PDB file of C-alpha atoms in Angstrom:
ATOM      1  CA  ILE A1364     -21.220   2.702  -8.967  1.00  0.00           C
ATOM      2  CA  GLY A1365     -19.371   0.269  -6.727  1.00  0.00           C
ATOM      3  CA  GLY A1366     -22.282  -0.234  -4.341  1.00  0.00           C
ATOM      4  CA  GLY A1367     -20.882   1.662  -1.376  1.00  0.00           C
ATOM      5  CA  VAL A1368     -19.818   0.219   1.939  1.00  0.00           C
ATOM      6  CA  ILE A1369     -21.664  -2.439   3.905  1.00  0.00           C
ATOM      7  CA  PRO A1370     -24.658  -1.022   5.818  1.00  0.00           C
ATOM      8  CA  GLY A1371     -23.583   0.252   9.223  1.00  0.00           C
ATOM      9  CA  ARG A1372     -19.995   0.928   8.114  1.00  0.00           C
ATOM     10  CA  VAL A1373     -18.403   4.184   6.973  1.00  0.00           C
ATOM     11  CA  VAL A1374     -15.706   4.972   4.449  1.00  0.00           C
ATOM     12  CA  LYS A1375     -12.322   5.235   6.116  1.00  0.00           C
ATOM     13  CA  ALA A1376      -9.899   5.611   3.218  1.00  0.00           C
ATOM     14  CA  VAL A1377      -9.733   5.774  -0.561  1.00  0.00           C
ATOM     15  CA  LEU A1378      -6.741   4.904  -2.740  1.00  0.00           C
ATOM     16  CA  SER A1379      -6.625   5.830  -6.389  1.00  0.00           C
ATOM     17  CA  GLY A1380      -4.280   3.014  -7.244  1.00  0.00           C
ATOM     18  CA  VAL A1381      -0.798   2.982  -5.727  1.00  0.00           C
ATOM     19  CA  SER A1382       0.520   6.237  -7.105  1.00  0.00           C
ATOM     20  CA  ASN A1383      -1.235   8.864  -4.999  1.00  0.00           C
ATOM     21  CA  PRO A1384      -1.556   9.598  -1.300  1.00  0.00           C
ATOM     22  CA  VAL A1385      -4.511   8.085   0.526  1.00  0.00           C
ATOM     23  CA  MET A1386      -7.604  10.227   0.932  1.00  0.00           C
ATOM     24  CA  GLY A1387      -9.768  10.083   4.019  1.00  0.00           C
ATOM     25  CA  ALA A1388     -13.559  10.165   4.160  1.00  0.00           C
ATOM     26  CA  ALA A1389     -13.517  13.974   4.374  1.00  0.00           C
ATOM     27  CA  ALA A1390     -12.325  14.088   0.748  1.00  0.00           C
ATOM     28  CA  LEU A1391     -15.300  12.160  -0.647  1.00  0.00           C
ATOM     29  CA  ASP A1392     -17.004  15.282  -1.924  1.00  0.00           C
ATOM     30  CA  ALA A1393     -13.944  16.380  -3.926  1.00  0.00           C
ATOM     31  CA  PRO A1394     -14.537  16.774  -7.670  1.00  0.00           C
ATOM     32  CA  VAL A1395     -13.272  13.733  -9.583  1.00  0.00           C
ATOM     33  CA  SER A1396     -10.717  15.553 -11.695  1.00  0.00           C
ATOM     34  CA  TYR A1397      -6.946  15.879 -11.552  1.00  0.00           C
ATOM     35  CA  GLU A1398      -7.274  19.304  -9.973  1.00  0.00           C
ATOM     36  CA  GLY A1399     -10.105  18.389  -7.596  1.00  0.00           C
ATOM     37  CA  LEU A1400      -8.460  15.297  -6.178  1.00  0.00           C
ATOM     38  CA  ALA A1401      -5.041  16.978  -5.980  1.00  0.00           C
ATOM     39  CA  ALA A1402      -6.638  19.792  -3.965  1.00  0.00           C
ATOM     40  CA  ALA A1403      -8.089  17.128  -1.630  1.00  0.00           C
ATOM     41  CA  GLY A1404      -4.597  15.697  -1.074  1.00  0.00           C
ATOM     42  CA  GLY A1405      -4.894  12.713  -3.397  1.00  0.00           C
ATOM     43  CA  GLY A1406      -4.858  12.227  -7.125  1.00  0.00           C
ATOM     44  CA  LEU A1407      -6.832  10.796  -9.997  1.00  0.00           C
ATOM     45  CA  GLY A1408      -4.388   8.180 -11.249  1.00  0.00           C
ATOM     46  CA  SER A1409      -6.130   5.966 -13.800  1.00  0.00           C
ATOM     47  CA  ALA A1410      -9.569   6.772 -12.299  1.00  0.00           C
ATOM     48  CA  GLY A1411      -9.807   3.459 -10.457  1.00  0.00           C
ATOM     49  CA  PHE A1412     -10.451   3.627  -6.736  1.00  0.00           C
ATOM     50  CA  VAL A1413     -10.101   1.173  -3.863  1.00  0.00           C
ATOM     51  CA  VAL A1414     -12.371   2.084  -0.949  1.00  0.00           C
ATOM     52  CA  TYR A1415     -11.837   0.756   2.573  1.00  0.00           C
ATOM     53  CA  ASP A1416     -14.335   0.918   5.401  1.00  0.00           C
ATOM     54  CA  ASP A1417     -13.764   1.519   9.103  1.00  0.00           C
ATOM     55  CA  THR A1418     -13.280  -2.179   9.925  1.00  0.00           C
ATOM     56  CA  LEU A1419      -9.845  -2.342   8.322  1.00  0.00           C
ATOM     57  CA  SER A1420      -6.519  -1.308   9.796  1.00  0.00           C
ATOM     58  CA  MET A1421      -4.569   0.893   7.420  1.00  0.00           C
ATOM     59  CA  LEU A1422      -1.496  -1.080   8.464  1.00  0.00           C
ATOM     60  CA  SER A1423      -2.941  -3.934   6.368  1.00  0.00           C
ATOM     61  CA  VAL A1424      -3.269  -1.586   3.413  1.00  0.00           C
ATOM     62  CA  ALA A1425       0.273  -0.238   3.889  1.00  0.00           C
ATOM     63  CA  ARG A1426       1.716  -3.759   4.009  1.00  0.00           C
ATOM     64  CA  MET A1427      -0.185  -4.822   0.881  1.00  0.00           C
ATOM     65  CA  VAL A1428       0.821  -1.739  -1.139  1.00  0.00           C
ATOM     66  CA  SER A1429       4.443  -1.847  -0.014  1.00  0.00           C
ATOM     67  CA  ARG A1430       4.756  -5.549  -0.782  1.00  0.00           C
ATOM     68  CA  PHE A1431       3.249  -5.039  -4.240  1.00  0.00           C
ATOM     69  CA  LEU A1432       5.686  -2.211  -5.031  1.00  0.00           C
ATOM     70  CA  TYR A1433       8.641  -4.172  -3.632  1.00  0.00           C
ATOM     71  CA  VAL A1434       7.805  -7.212  -5.726  1.00  0.00           C
ATOM     72  CA  GLU A1435       7.233  -5.131  -8.862  1.00  0.00           C
ATOM     73  CA  SER A1436      10.470  -3.140  -8.476  1.00  0.00           C
ATOM     74  CA  CYS A1437      12.868  -4.057 -11.268  1.00  0.00           C
ATOM     75  CA  GLY A1438      15.918  -3.763  -9.027  1.00  0.00           C
ATOM     76  CA  GLN A1439      17.839  -1.291 -11.202  1.00  0.00           C
ATOM     77  CA  CYS A1440      17.777   1.341  -8.472  1.00  0.00           C
ATOM     78  CA  ARG A1441      19.138   0.123  -5.158  1.00  0.00           C
ATOM     79  CA  ALA A1442      17.350   2.773  -3.118  1.00  0.00           C
ATOM     80  CA  CYS A1443      14.025   1.629  -4.532  1.00  0.00           C
ATOM     81  CA  LYS A1444      14.457  -2.153  -4.389  1.00  0.00           C
ATOM     82  CA  GLN A1445      16.221  -2.249  -1.048  1.00  0.00           C
ATOM     83  CA  GLY A1446      14.172   0.606   0.398  1.00  0.00           C
ATOM     84  CA  CYS A1447      10.827  -0.897  -0.605  1.00  0.00           C
ATOM     85  CA  GLY A1448      12.047  -4.239   0.717  1.00  0.00           C
ATOM     86  CA  GLU A1449      13.054  -2.803   4.067  1.00  0.00           C
ATOM     87  CA  VAL A1450       9.801  -0.872   4.425  1.00  0.00           C
ATOM     88  CA  THR A1451       7.851  -4.023   3.544  1.00  0.00           C
ATOM     89  CA  ARG A1452       9.767  -6.165   6.059  1.00  0.00           C
ATOM     90  CA  HIS A1453       9.155  -3.687   8.896  1.00  0.00           C
ATOM     91  CA  LEU A1454       5.471  -3.360   7.972  1.00  0.00           C
ATOM     92  CA  GLU A1455       5.246  -7.162   8.102  1.00  0.00           C
ATOM     93  CA  VAL A1456       6.782  -7.191  11.592  1.00  0.00           C
ATOM     94  CA  LEU A1457       4.219  -4.602  12.698  1.00  0.00           C
ATOM     95  CA  ALA A1458       1.356  -6.461  11.010  1.00  0.00           C
ATOM     96  CA  ASP A1459       2.394  -9.760  12.594  1.00  0.00           C
ATOM     97  CA  GLY A1460       1.918  -8.199  16.034  1.00  0.00           C
ATOM     98  CA  ASN A1461       5.627  -8.088  16.898  1.00  0.00           C
ATOM     99  CA  GLY A1462       6.352  -4.459  16.059  1.00  0.00           C
ATOM    100  CA  GLN A1463       8.045  -1.764  18.051  1.00  0.00           C
ATOM    101  CA  LEU A1464       8.221   1.998  17.657  1.00  0.00           C
ATOM    102  CA  SER A1465      11.692   1.461  16.172  1.00  0.00           C
ATOM    103  CA  ASP A1466      10.050  -0.290  13.191  1.00  0.00           C
ATOM    104  CA  VAL A1467       8.004   2.826  12.450  1.00  0.00           C
ATOM    105  CA  GLU A1468      11.153   4.946  12.783  1.00  0.00           C
ATOM    106  CA  VAL A1469      13.020   2.743  10.275  1.00  0.00           C
ATOM    107  CA  ILE A1470      10.075   2.935   7.860  1.00  0.00           C
ATOM    108  CA  ALA A1471       9.989   6.731   8.098  1.00  0.00           C
ATOM    109  CA  ARG A1472      13.751   6.958   7.566  1.00  0.00           C
ATOM    110  CA  ARG A1473      13.714   4.659   4.520  1.00  0.00           C
ATOM    111  CA  LEU A1474      10.765   6.483   2.980  1.00  0.00           C
ATOM    112  CA  ARG A1475      12.836   9.672   2.914  1.00  0.00           C
ATOM    113  CA  ASN A1476      15.460   8.164   0.580  1.00  0.00           C
ATOM    114  CA  VAL A1477      13.562   5.441  -1.316  1.00  0.00           C
ATOM    115  CA  THR A1478      13.469   7.806  -4.321  1.00  0.00           C
ATOM    116  CA  ASP A1479      17.222   8.475  -4.444  1.00  0.00           C
ATOM    117  CA  GLN A1480      18.454   8.207  -8.039  1.00  0.00           C
ATOM    118  CA  ASN A1481      15.320   6.403  -9.149  1.00  0.00           C
ATOM    119  CA  ARG A1482      14.737   5.801 -12.858  1.00  0.00           C
ATOM    120  CA  CYS A1483      10.969   5.382 -12.654  1.00  0.00           C
ATOM    121  CA  TYR A1484       8.101   6.420 -10.420  1.00  0.00           C
ATOM    122  CA  LEU A1485       7.886   3.283  -8.275  1.00  0.00           C
ATOM    123  CA  GLY A1486       9.982   4.606  -5.373  1.00  0.00           C
ATOM    124  CA  GLU A1487       7.922   7.788  -5.442  1.00  0.00           C
ATOM    125  CA  GLU A1488       4.755   5.704  -5.215  1.00  0.00           C
ATOM    126  CA  GLU A1489       6.104   3.892  -2.148  1.00  0.00           C
ATOM    127  CA  GLN A1490       7.020   7.194  -0.556  1.00  0.00           C
ATOM    128  CA  ARG A1491       3.714   8.920  -1.323  1.00  0.00           C
ATOM    129  CA  VAL A1492       1.310   6.120  -0.391  1.00  0.00           C
ATOM    130  CA  ILE A1493       3.017   4.663   2.689  1.00  0.00           C
ATOM    131  CA  SER A1494       3.911   8.094   4.107  1.00  0.00           C
ATOM    132  CA  SER A1495       0.326   9.253   3.658  1.00  0.00           C
ATOM    133  CA  LEU A1496      -1.040   6.161   5.430  1.00  0.00           C
ATOM    134  CA  LEU A1497       1.335   6.744   8.355  1.00  0.00           C
ATOM    135  CA  ARG A1498       0.435  10.425   8.455  1.00  0.00           C
ATOM    136  CA  GLU A1499      -3.356  10.052   8.076  1.00  0.00           C
ATOM    137  CA  PHE A1500      -3.863   6.965  10.242  1.00  0.00           C
ATOM    138  CA  PRO A1501      -1.113   6.873  12.904  1.00  0.00           C
ATOM    139  CA  GLU A1502      -3.581   5.427  15.401  1.00  0.00           C
ATOM    140  CA  ASP A1503      -3.883   2.259  13.298  1.00  0.00           C
ATOM    141  CA  PHE A1504      -0.146   1.631  13.492  1.00  0.00           C
ATOM    142  CA  VAL A1505       0.005   2.345  17.229  1.00  0.00           C
ATOM    143  CA  ALA A1506      -3.073   0.204  17.933  1.00  0.00           C
ATOM    144  CA  GLU A1507      -1.506  -2.763  16.180  1.00  0.00           C
ATOM    145  CA  MET A1508       1.690  -2.425  18.203  1.00  0.00           C
ATOM    146  CA  GLU A1509      -0.359  -2.397  21.400  1.00  0.00           C
ATOM    147  CA  ARG A1510      -2.682  -5.214  20.297  1.00  0.00           C
ATOM    148  CA  ASP A1511       0.109  -7.761  19.913  1.00  0.00           C
ATOM    149  CA  ALA A1512      -1.871  -9.784  17.361  1.00  0.00           C
ATOM    150  CA  PRO A1513      -1.652 -10.097  13.570  1.00  0.00           C
ATOM    151  CA  VAL A1514      -3.751  -7.881  11.302  1.00  0.00           C
ATOM    152  CA  ALA A1515      -5.657  -9.075   8.270  1.00  0.00           C
ATOM    153  CA  THR A1516      -3.629  -9.898   5.173  1.00  0.00           C
ATOM    154  CA  LEU A1517      -5.000  -8.149   2.105  1.00  0.00           C
ATOM    155  CA  GLU A1518      -4.554  -9.490  -1.374  1.00  0.00           C
ATOM    156  CA  VAL A1519      -3.407  -7.126  -4.099  1.00  0.00           C
ATOM    157  CA  PRO A1520      -6.469  -6.040  -6.097  1.00  0.00           C
ATOM    158  CA  LYS A1521      -4.599  -6.389  -9.387  1.00  0.00           C
ATOM    159  CA  ILE A1522      -7.128  -6.519 -12.213  1.00  0.00           C
ATOM    160  CA  VAL A1523      -6.118  -8.651 -15.188  1.00  0.00           C
ATOM    161  CA  ASP A1524      -9.381  -8.509 -17.109  1.00  0.00           C
ATOM    162  CA  ILE A1525     -12.952  -7.263 -17.003  1.00  0.00           C
ATOM    163  CA  ARG A1526     -15.639  -9.643 -18.253  1.00  0.00           C
ATOM    164  CA  ASP A1527     -19.273  -8.613 -18.448  1.00  0.00           C
ATOM    165  CA  GLY A1528     -18.547  -5.720 -16.096  1.00  0.00           C
ATOM    166  CA  ILE A1529     -16.900  -7.932 -13.473  1.00  0.00           C
ATOM    167  CA  ALA A1530     -13.252  -7.414 -12.552  1.00  0.00           C
ATOM    168  CA  ILE A1531     -11.044 -10.501 -12.711  1.00  0.00           C
ATOM    169  CA  PHE A1532      -8.174 -10.319 -10.243  1.00  0.00           C
ATOM    170  CA  ASP A1533      -4.709 -11.843 -10.601  1.00  0.00           C
ATOM    171  CA  ALA A1534      -4.971 -15.010  -8.525  1.00  0.00           C
ATOM    172  CA  MET A1535      -1.185 -15.383  -8.461  1.00  0.00           C
ATOM    173  CA  ALA A1536      -0.334 -11.836  -7.343  1.00  0.00           C
ATOM    174  CA  MET A1537       0.257 -12.797  -3.712  1.00  0.00           C
ATOM    175  CA  ARG A1538       2.557 -15.663  -4.706  1.00  0.00           C
ATOM    176  CA  LYS A1539       4.846 -13.417  -6.752  1.00  0.00           C
ATOM    177  CA  LEU A1540       8.278 -12.968  -5.183  1.00  0.00           C
ATOM    178  CA  PRO A1541      10.706 -10.020  -5.352  1.00  0.00           C
ATOM    179  CA  ASP A1542      12.795 -11.811  -7.986  1.00  0.00           C
ATOM    180  CA  TRP A1543       9.629 -12.138 -10.136  1.00  0.00           C
ATOM    181  CA  THR A1544       9.356 -15.884  -9.645  1.00  0.00           C
ATOM    182  CA  TYR A1545       6.378 -17.433  -7.873  1.00  0.00           C
ATOM    183  CA  ALA A1546       6.174 -19.259  -4.579  1.00  0.00           C
ATOM    184  CA  PRO A1547       4.776 -22.788  -4.858  1.00  0.00           C
ATOM    185  CA  HIS A1548       1.132 -23.382  -3.908  1.00  0.00           C
TER     186      HIS A1548
END
């Protein structure tokens, strides 16, 4: 339906939104049902999928998802707002090519308690998605630490409308700040 990946590339990872663990290419033949995708280690979510090919570092995906969840956190639960913020900041250090193994250790530690006393599912989403990316694609995180160069910045694929079968993305999503204001152009 979506056209597949560019010729010569292969599917690397699939996200069903930001509420379920990432699925690797091996899960592509899983039945598209709650049970089928759960058995494959992912989930159905709202039945919308983001597919990434083998040219993209999953560190870029982790940074984009974590930043989105950090910005969208309402701030009522300190573990969520501060935890998502800390995870995001350390992912940004890694993505900027300045990361150390200690950044990954901090991320792992914060992911363990980002759900403490949460009132909604957002902290759980951070924990599930970012942990799964670290677990499924550790080589991407290590490679970026060794490369000492920035990775691609991904924009949040936040759909605001669908017109004539074409998704319209939120052009301001990347300017949104954690206090829900927007950075100037």
